[in-house]
């Protein structure tokens, strides 16, 4: 699978996916139509399908115009997002298979940021929208800390460590500043902070990361770290379950 990053809006990433040799593309989270149409035209491609990770406008805002320009466009999203994702044609449940334009993915329901959030896992990659970011996770707009804990640390964690993680925003540098704040002695974080600073200085994206990198640097996948527990202990009640720890880390990040 060829993956091309298509920057949208201020700091969103859409992704143009192509099976080698194909002239029909798949687009993940086109937050606006114009950059997507330019990326397609530059490569002489037509658009066969959109994979929507969740219903927020900065991820689905371009779909209506793309559907007008692409007759028969298939638009995938979670079943519970019916009515929230424009032009949706496919209503997915956890574990469903998506076979489209020569590419295959498995649907993972990962509620937390929104209740209908899904990831598309396949072809050595996972598209995580605003649920798992490089170095962080999305705000809990609709879901609970327990749901986010399970989505990150059970569902996504089960993918192979070398899986390439493509997330919905370029938030990595800010996320890692917070990660270093709650876990200052984590050498993997300091090393990644330096690497990310270099990439950003060149104007280059910091995605994809890998699941192994996230397990080593992302505080929301490190709720068992003694140093993180120590950093947020003041905000914890008697409940020291992993979900409660994630909730406290998320609350600390909201205020950071
Ligand atoms: Zn969102």
PDB file of N, CA, C and O in Angstrom, residues 133-137 170-184 186-200 206 209 213-214 216-220 222 253 256:
ATOM      1  N   UNK A 133      -3.039   9.479  19.121  1.00  0.00           N
ATOM      2  CA  UNK A 133      -2.107  10.369  18.428  1.00  0.00           C
ATOM      3  C   UNK A 133      -0.686   9.897  18.709  1.00  0.00           C
ATOM      4  O   UNK A 133      -0.444   9.184  19.678  1.00  0.00           O
ATOM      5  N   UNK A 134       0.260  10.362  17.914  1.00  0.00           N
ATOM      6  CA  UNK A 134       1.664  10.159  18.268  1.00  0.00           C
ATOM      7  C   UNK A 134       1.923  10.928  19.562  1.00  0.00           C
ATOM      8  O   UNK A 134       1.772  12.148  19.608  1.00  0.00           O
ATOM      9  N   UNK A 135       2.226  10.197  20.626  1.00  0.00           N
ATOM     10  CA  UNK A 135       2.535  10.813  21.910  1.00  0.00           C
ATOM     11  C   UNK A 135       1.340  11.234  22.741  1.00  0.00           C
ATOM     12  O   UNK A 135       1.512  11.823  23.805  1.00  0.00           O
ATOM     13  N   UNK A 136       0.120  10.949  22.286  1.00  0.00           N
ATOM     14  CA  UNK A 136      -1.046  11.392  23.061  1.00  0.00           C
ATOM     15  C   UNK A 136      -2.323  10.700  22.638  1.00  0.00           C
ATOM     16  O   UNK A 136      -2.310   9.721  21.887  1.00  0.00           O
ATOM     17  N   UNK A 137      -3.443  11.219  23.142  1.00  0.00           N
ATOM     18  CA  UNK A 137      -4.745  10.712  22.721  1.00  0.00           C
ATOM     19  C   UNK A 137      -5.708  11.888  22.618  1.00  0.00           C
ATOM     20  O   UNK A 137      -5.416  12.987  23.092  1.00  0.00           O
ATOM     21  N   UNK A 170      -1.272  16.733  13.413  1.00  0.00           N
ATOM     22  CA  UNK A 170       0.140  16.957  13.738  1.00  0.00           C
ATOM     23  C   UNK A 170       0.212  17.621  15.111  1.00  0.00           C
ATOM     24  O   UNK A 170       0.310  18.841  15.226  1.00  0.00           O
ATOM     25  N   UNK A 171       0.102  16.791  16.151  1.00  0.00           N
ATOM     26  CA  UNK A 171       0.146  17.289  17.532  1.00  0.00           C
ATOM     27  C   UNK A 171       1.371  16.762  18.267  1.00  0.00           C
ATOM     28  O   UNK A 171       1.504  16.947  19.480  1.00  0.00           O
ATOM     29  N   UNK A 172       2.267  16.070  17.557  1.00  0.00           N
ATOM     30  CA  UNK A 172       3.282  15.260  18.226  1.00  0.00           C
ATOM     31  C   UNK A 172       4.182  16.072  19.163  1.00  0.00           C
ATOM     32  O   UNK A 172       4.432  15.649  20.300  1.00  0.00           O
ATOM     33  N   UNK A 173       4.672  17.225  18.698  1.00  0.00           N
ATOM     34  CA  UNK A 173       5.631  17.987  19.513  1.00  0.00           C
ATOM     35  C   UNK A 173       4.996  18.397  20.846  1.00  0.00           C
ATOM     36  O   UNK A 173       5.591  18.219  21.913  1.00  0.00           O
ATOM     37  N   UNK A 174       3.770  18.935  20.779  1.00  0.00           N
ATOM     38  CA  UNK A 174       3.089  19.360  22.014  1.00  0.00           C
ATOM     39  C   UNK A 174       2.782  18.153  22.899  1.00  0.00           C
ATOM     40  O   UNK A 174       2.917  18.210  24.126  1.00  0.00           O
ATOM     41  N   UNK A 175       2.356  17.046  22.285  1.00  0.00           N
ATOM     42  CA  UNK A 175       2.075  15.840  23.066  1.00  0.00           C
ATOM     43  C   UNK A 175       3.312  15.369  23.823  1.00  0.00           C
ATOM     44  O   UNK A 175       3.231  14.964  24.983  1.00  0.00           O
ATOM     45  N   UNK A 176       4.461  15.409  23.142  1.00  0.00           N
ATOM     46  CA  UNK A 176       5.685  14.903  23.782  1.00  0.00           C
ATOM     47  C   UNK A 176       6.176  15.835  24.888  1.00  0.00           C
ATOM     48  O   UNK A 176       6.812  15.379  25.843  1.00  0.00           O
ATOM     49  N   UNK A 177       5.875  17.141  24.778  1.00  0.00           N
ATOM     50  CA  UNK A 177       6.230  18.051  25.875  1.00  0.00           C
ATOM     51  C   UNK A 177       5.516  17.617  27.154  1.00  0.00           C
ATOM     52  O   UNK A 177       6.095  17.575  28.222  1.00  0.00           O
ATOM     53  N   UNK A 178       4.230  17.268  26.997  1.00  0.00           N
ATOM     54  CA  UNK A 178       3.476  16.789  28.164  1.00  0.00           C
ATOM     55  C   UNK A 178       3.992  15.421  28.621  1.00  0.00           C
ATOM     56  O   UNK A 178       4.121  15.165  29.828  1.00  0.00           O
ATOM     57  N   UNK A 179       4.291  14.545  27.677  1.00  0.00           N
ATOM     58  CA  UNK A 179       4.798  13.206  28.023  1.00  0.00           C
ATOM     59  C   UNK A 179       6.067  13.326  28.862  1.00  0.00           C
ATOM     60  O   UNK A 179       6.234  12.622  29.869  1.00  0.00           O
ATOM     61  N   UNK A 180       6.964  14.245  28.457  1.00  0.00           N
ATOM     62  CA  UNK A 180       8.214  14.435  29.203  1.00  0.00           C
ATOM     63  C   UNK A 180       7.939  15.053  30.572  1.00  0.00           C
ATOM     64  O   UNK A 180       8.657  14.788  31.536  1.00  0.00           O
ATOM     65  N   UNK A 181       6.875  15.854  30.657  1.00  0.00           N
ATOM     66  CA  UNK A 181       6.499  16.480  31.932  1.00  0.00           C
ATOM     67  C   UNK A 181       6.044  15.433  32.955  1.00  0.00           C
ATOM     68  O   UNK A 181       6.408  15.499  34.124  1.00  0.00           O
ATOM     69  N   UNK A 182       5.258  14.445  32.518  1.00  0.00           N
ATOM     70  CA  UNK A 182       4.778  13.436  33.477  1.00  0.00           C
ATOM     71  C   UNK A 182       5.732  12.258  33.628  1.00  0.00           C
ATOM     72  O   UNK A 182       5.585  11.456  34.557  1.00  0.00           O
ATOM     73  N   UNK A 183       6.698  12.137  32.710  1.00  0.00           N
ATOM     74  CA  UNK A 183       7.654  11.023  32.811  1.00  0.00           C
ATOM     75  C   UNK A 183       9.052  11.515  32.417  1.00  0.00           C
ATOM     76  O   UNK A 183       9.620  11.097  31.407  1.00  0.00           O
ATOM     77  N   UNK A 184       9.629  12.401  33.252  1.00  0.00           N
ATOM     78  CA  UNK A 184      10.868  13.091  32.859  1.00  0.00           C
ATOM     79  C   UNK A 184      12.085  12.179  32.674  1.00  0.00           C
ATOM     80  O   UNK A 184      13.021  12.577  31.993  1.00  0.00           O
ATOM     81  N   UNK A 186      12.098   9.191  31.203  1.00  0.00           N
ATOM     82  CA  UNK A 186      11.908   8.223  30.111  1.00  0.00           C
ATOM     83  C   UNK A 186      12.809   8.614  28.935  1.00  0.00           C
ATOM     84  O   UNK A 186      12.560   9.597  28.242  1.00  0.00           O
ATOM     85  N   UNK A 187      13.854   7.814  28.708  1.00  0.00           N
ATOM     86  CA  UNK A 187      14.851   8.149  27.672  1.00  0.00           C
ATOM     87  C   UNK A 187      14.251   8.056  26.267  1.00  0.00           C
ATOM     88  O   UNK A 187      14.673   8.785  25.361  1.00  0.00           O
ATOM     89  N   UNK A 188      13.277   7.166  26.084  1.00  0.00           N
ATOM     90  CA  UNK A 188      12.651   7.049  24.756  1.00  0.00           C
ATOM     91  C   UNK A 188      11.919   8.337  24.393  1.00  0.00           C
ATOM     92  O   UNK A 188      11.893   8.751  23.230  1.00  0.00           O
ATOM     93  N   UNK A 189      11.347   8.996  25.405  1.00  0.00           N
ATOM     94  CA  UNK A 189      10.659  10.267  25.144  1.00  0.00           C
ATOM     95  C   UNK A 189      11.676  11.346  24.774  1.00  0.00           C
ATOM     96  O   UNK A 189      11.512  12.047  23.771  1.00  0.00           O
ATOM     97  N   UNK A 190      12.767  11.479  25.551  1.00  0.00           N
ATOM     98  CA  UNK A 190      13.759  12.523  25.219  1.00  0.00           C
ATOM     99  C   UNK A 190      14.315  12.316  23.824  1.00  0.00           C
ATOM    100  O   UNK A 190      14.513  13.272  23.074  1.00  0.00           O
ATOM    101  N   UNK A 191      14.585  11.058  23.469  1.00  0.00           N
ATOM    102  CA  UNK A 191      15.123  10.783  22.135  1.00  0.00           C
ATOM    103  C   UNK A 191      14.123  11.186  21.062  1.00  0.00           C
ATOM    104  O   UNK A 191      14.474  11.786  20.042  1.00  0.00           O
ATOM    105  N   UNK A 192      12.838  10.902  21.322  1.00  0.00           N
ATOM    106  CA  UNK A 192      11.837  11.219  20.299  1.00  0.00           C
ATOM    107  C   UNK A 192      11.586  12.724  20.218  1.00  0.00           C
ATOM    108  O   UNK A 192      11.353  13.254  19.138  1.00  0.00           O
ATOM    109  N   UNK A 193      11.663  13.414  21.348  1.00  0.00           N
ATOM    110  CA  UNK A 193      11.520  14.878  21.343  1.00  0.00           C
ATOM    111  C   UNK A 193      12.545  15.489  20.385  1.00  0.00           C
ATOM    112  O   UNK A 193      12.220  16.360  19.564  1.00  0.00           O
ATOM    113  N   UNK A 194      13.789  15.006  20.453  1.00  0.00           N
ATOM    114  CA  UNK A 194      14.853  15.545  19.597  1.00  0.00           C
ATOM    115  C   UNK A 194      14.566  15.238  18.126  1.00  0.00           C
ATOM    116  O   UNK A 194      14.710  16.103  17.253  1.00  0.00           O
ATOM    117  N   UNK A 195      14.128  14.006  17.862  1.00  0.00           N
ATOM    118  CA  UNK A 195      13.855  13.599  16.473  1.00  0.00           C
ATOM    119  C   UNK A 195      12.702  14.417  15.881  1.00  0.00           C
ATOM    120  O   UNK A 195      12.752  14.872  14.743  1.00  0.00           O
ATOM    121  N   UNK A 196      11.665  14.611  16.698  1.00  0.00           N
ATOM    122  CA  UNK A 196      10.477  15.345  16.242  1.00  0.00           C
ATOM    123  C   UNK A 196      10.809  16.818  16.000  1.00  0.00           C
ATOM    124  O   UNK A 196      10.359  17.420  15.025  1.00  0.00           O
ATOM    125  N   UNK A 197      11.657  17.397  16.865  1.00  0.00           N
ATOM    126  CA  UNK A 197      12.049  18.799  16.691  1.00  0.00           C
ATOM    127  C   UNK A 197      12.768  18.977  15.356  1.00  0.00           C
ATOM    128  O   UNK A 197      12.543  19.949  14.630  1.00  0.00           O
ATOM    129  N   UNK A 198      13.613  18.001  15.025  1.00  0.00           N
ATOM    130  CA  UNK A 198      14.355  18.047  13.767  1.00  0.00           C
ATOM    131  C   UNK A 198      13.394  17.997  12.570  1.00  0.00           C
ATOM    132  O   UNK A 198      13.498  18.791  11.634  1.00  0.00           O
ATOM    133  N   UNK A 199      12.435  17.066  12.626  1.00  0.00           N
ATOM    134  CA  UNK A 199      11.454  16.936  11.536  1.00  0.00           C
ATOM    135  C   UNK A 199      10.645  18.214  11.371  1.00  0.00           C
ATOM    136  O   UNK A 199      10.439  18.698  10.256  1.00  0.00           O
ATOM    137  N   UNK A 200      10.195  18.777  12.494  1.00  0.00           N
ATOM    138  CA  UNK A 200       9.348  19.972  12.411  1.00  0.00           C
ATOM    139  C   UNK A 200      10.137  21.171  11.901  1.00  0.00           C
ATOM    140  O   UNK A 200       9.591  22.027  11.194  1.00  0.00           O
ATOM    141  N   UNK A 206       5.487  14.279  11.340  1.00  0.00           N
ATOM    142  CA  UNK A 206       6.055  13.334  12.311  1.00  0.00           C
ATOM    143  C   UNK A 206       5.331  11.993  12.282  1.00  0.00           C
ATOM    144  O   UNK A 206       5.596  11.138  13.108  1.00  0.00           O
ATOM    145  N   UNK A 209       4.154   7.019  13.217  1.00  0.00           N
ATOM    146  CA  UNK A 209       5.003   6.407  14.232  1.00  0.00           C
ATOM    147  C   UNK A 209       4.710   4.911  14.166  1.00  0.00           C
ATOM    148  O   UNK A 209       4.092   4.443  13.227  1.00  0.00           O
ATOM    149  N   UNK A 213       6.728   2.425  19.268  1.00  0.00           N
ATOM    150  CA  UNK A 213       7.110   3.772  19.734  1.00  0.00           C
ATOM    151  C   UNK A 213       6.065   4.333  20.681  1.00  0.00           C
ATOM    152  O   UNK A 213       6.400   4.966  21.689  1.00  0.00           O
ATOM    153  N   UNK A 214       4.781   4.126  20.348  1.00  0.00           N
ATOM    154  CA  UNK A 214       3.721   4.654  21.215  1.00  0.00           C
ATOM    155  C   UNK A 214       3.756   3.982  22.582  1.00  0.00           C
ATOM    156  O   UNK A 214       3.590   4.630  23.601  1.00  0.00           O
ATOM    157  N   UNK A 216       6.251   2.958  24.050  1.00  0.00           N
ATOM    158  CA  UNK A 216       7.443   3.419  24.775  1.00  0.00           C
ATOM    159  C   UNK A 216       7.353   4.882  25.203  1.00  0.00           C
ATOM    160  O   UNK A 216       8.041   5.297  26.139  1.00  0.00           O
ATOM    161  N   UNK A 217       6.521   5.687  24.510  1.00  0.00           N
ATOM    162  CA  UNK A 217       6.566   7.138  24.744  1.00  0.00           C
ATOM    163  C   UNK A 217       5.224   7.772  25.100  1.00  0.00           C
ATOM    164  O   UNK A 217       5.194   8.896  25.598  1.00  0.00           O
ATOM    165  N   UNK A 218       4.122   7.101  24.810  1.00  0.00           N
ATOM    166  CA  UNK A 218       2.799   7.737  24.932  1.00  0.00           C
ATOM    167  C   UNK A 218       2.229   7.528  26.335  1.00  0.00           C
ATOM    168  O   UNK A 218       1.947   6.395  26.726  1.00  0.00           O
ATOM    169  N   UNK A 219       2.056   8.593  27.114  1.00  0.00           N
ATOM    170  CA  UNK A 219       1.623   8.413  28.508  1.00  0.00           C
ATOM    171  C   UNK A 219       0.291   7.664  28.628  1.00  0.00           C
ATOM    172  O   UNK A 219       0.063   6.998  29.638  1.00  0.00           O
ATOM    173  N   UNK A 220      -0.564   7.770  27.594  1.00  0.00           N
ATOM    174  CA  UNK A 220      -1.872   7.114  27.673  1.00  0.00           C
ATOM    175  C   UNK A 220      -1.784   5.617  27.378  1.00  0.00           C
ATOM    176  O   UNK A 220      -2.754   4.894  27.528  1.00  0.00           O
ATOM    177  N   UNK A 222       0.882   4.101  28.873  1.00  0.00           N
ATOM    178  CA  UNK A 222       1.891   3.785  29.887  1.00  0.00           C
ATOM    179  C   UNK A 222       1.324   4.020  31.292  1.00  0.00           C
ATOM    180  O   UNK A 222       2.009   4.528  32.178  1.00  0.00           O
ATOM    181  N   UNK A 253      -3.475  16.648  31.236  1.00  0.00           N
ATOM    182  CA  UNK A 253      -3.115  17.148  29.891  1.00  0.00           C
ATOM    183  C   UNK A 253      -4.061  18.273  29.476  1.00  0.00           C
ATOM    184  O   UNK A 253      -3.629  19.254  28.861  1.00  0.00           O
ATOM    185  N   UNK A 256      -2.702  21.316  30.959  1.00  0.00           N
ATOM    186  CA  UNK A 256      -1.267  21.561  30.821  1.00  0.00           C
ATOM    187  C   UNK A 256      -0.992  22.738  29.892  1.00  0.00           C
ATOM    188  O   UNK A 256      -1.567  22.849  28.828  1.00  0.00           O
TER     189      UNK A 256
END
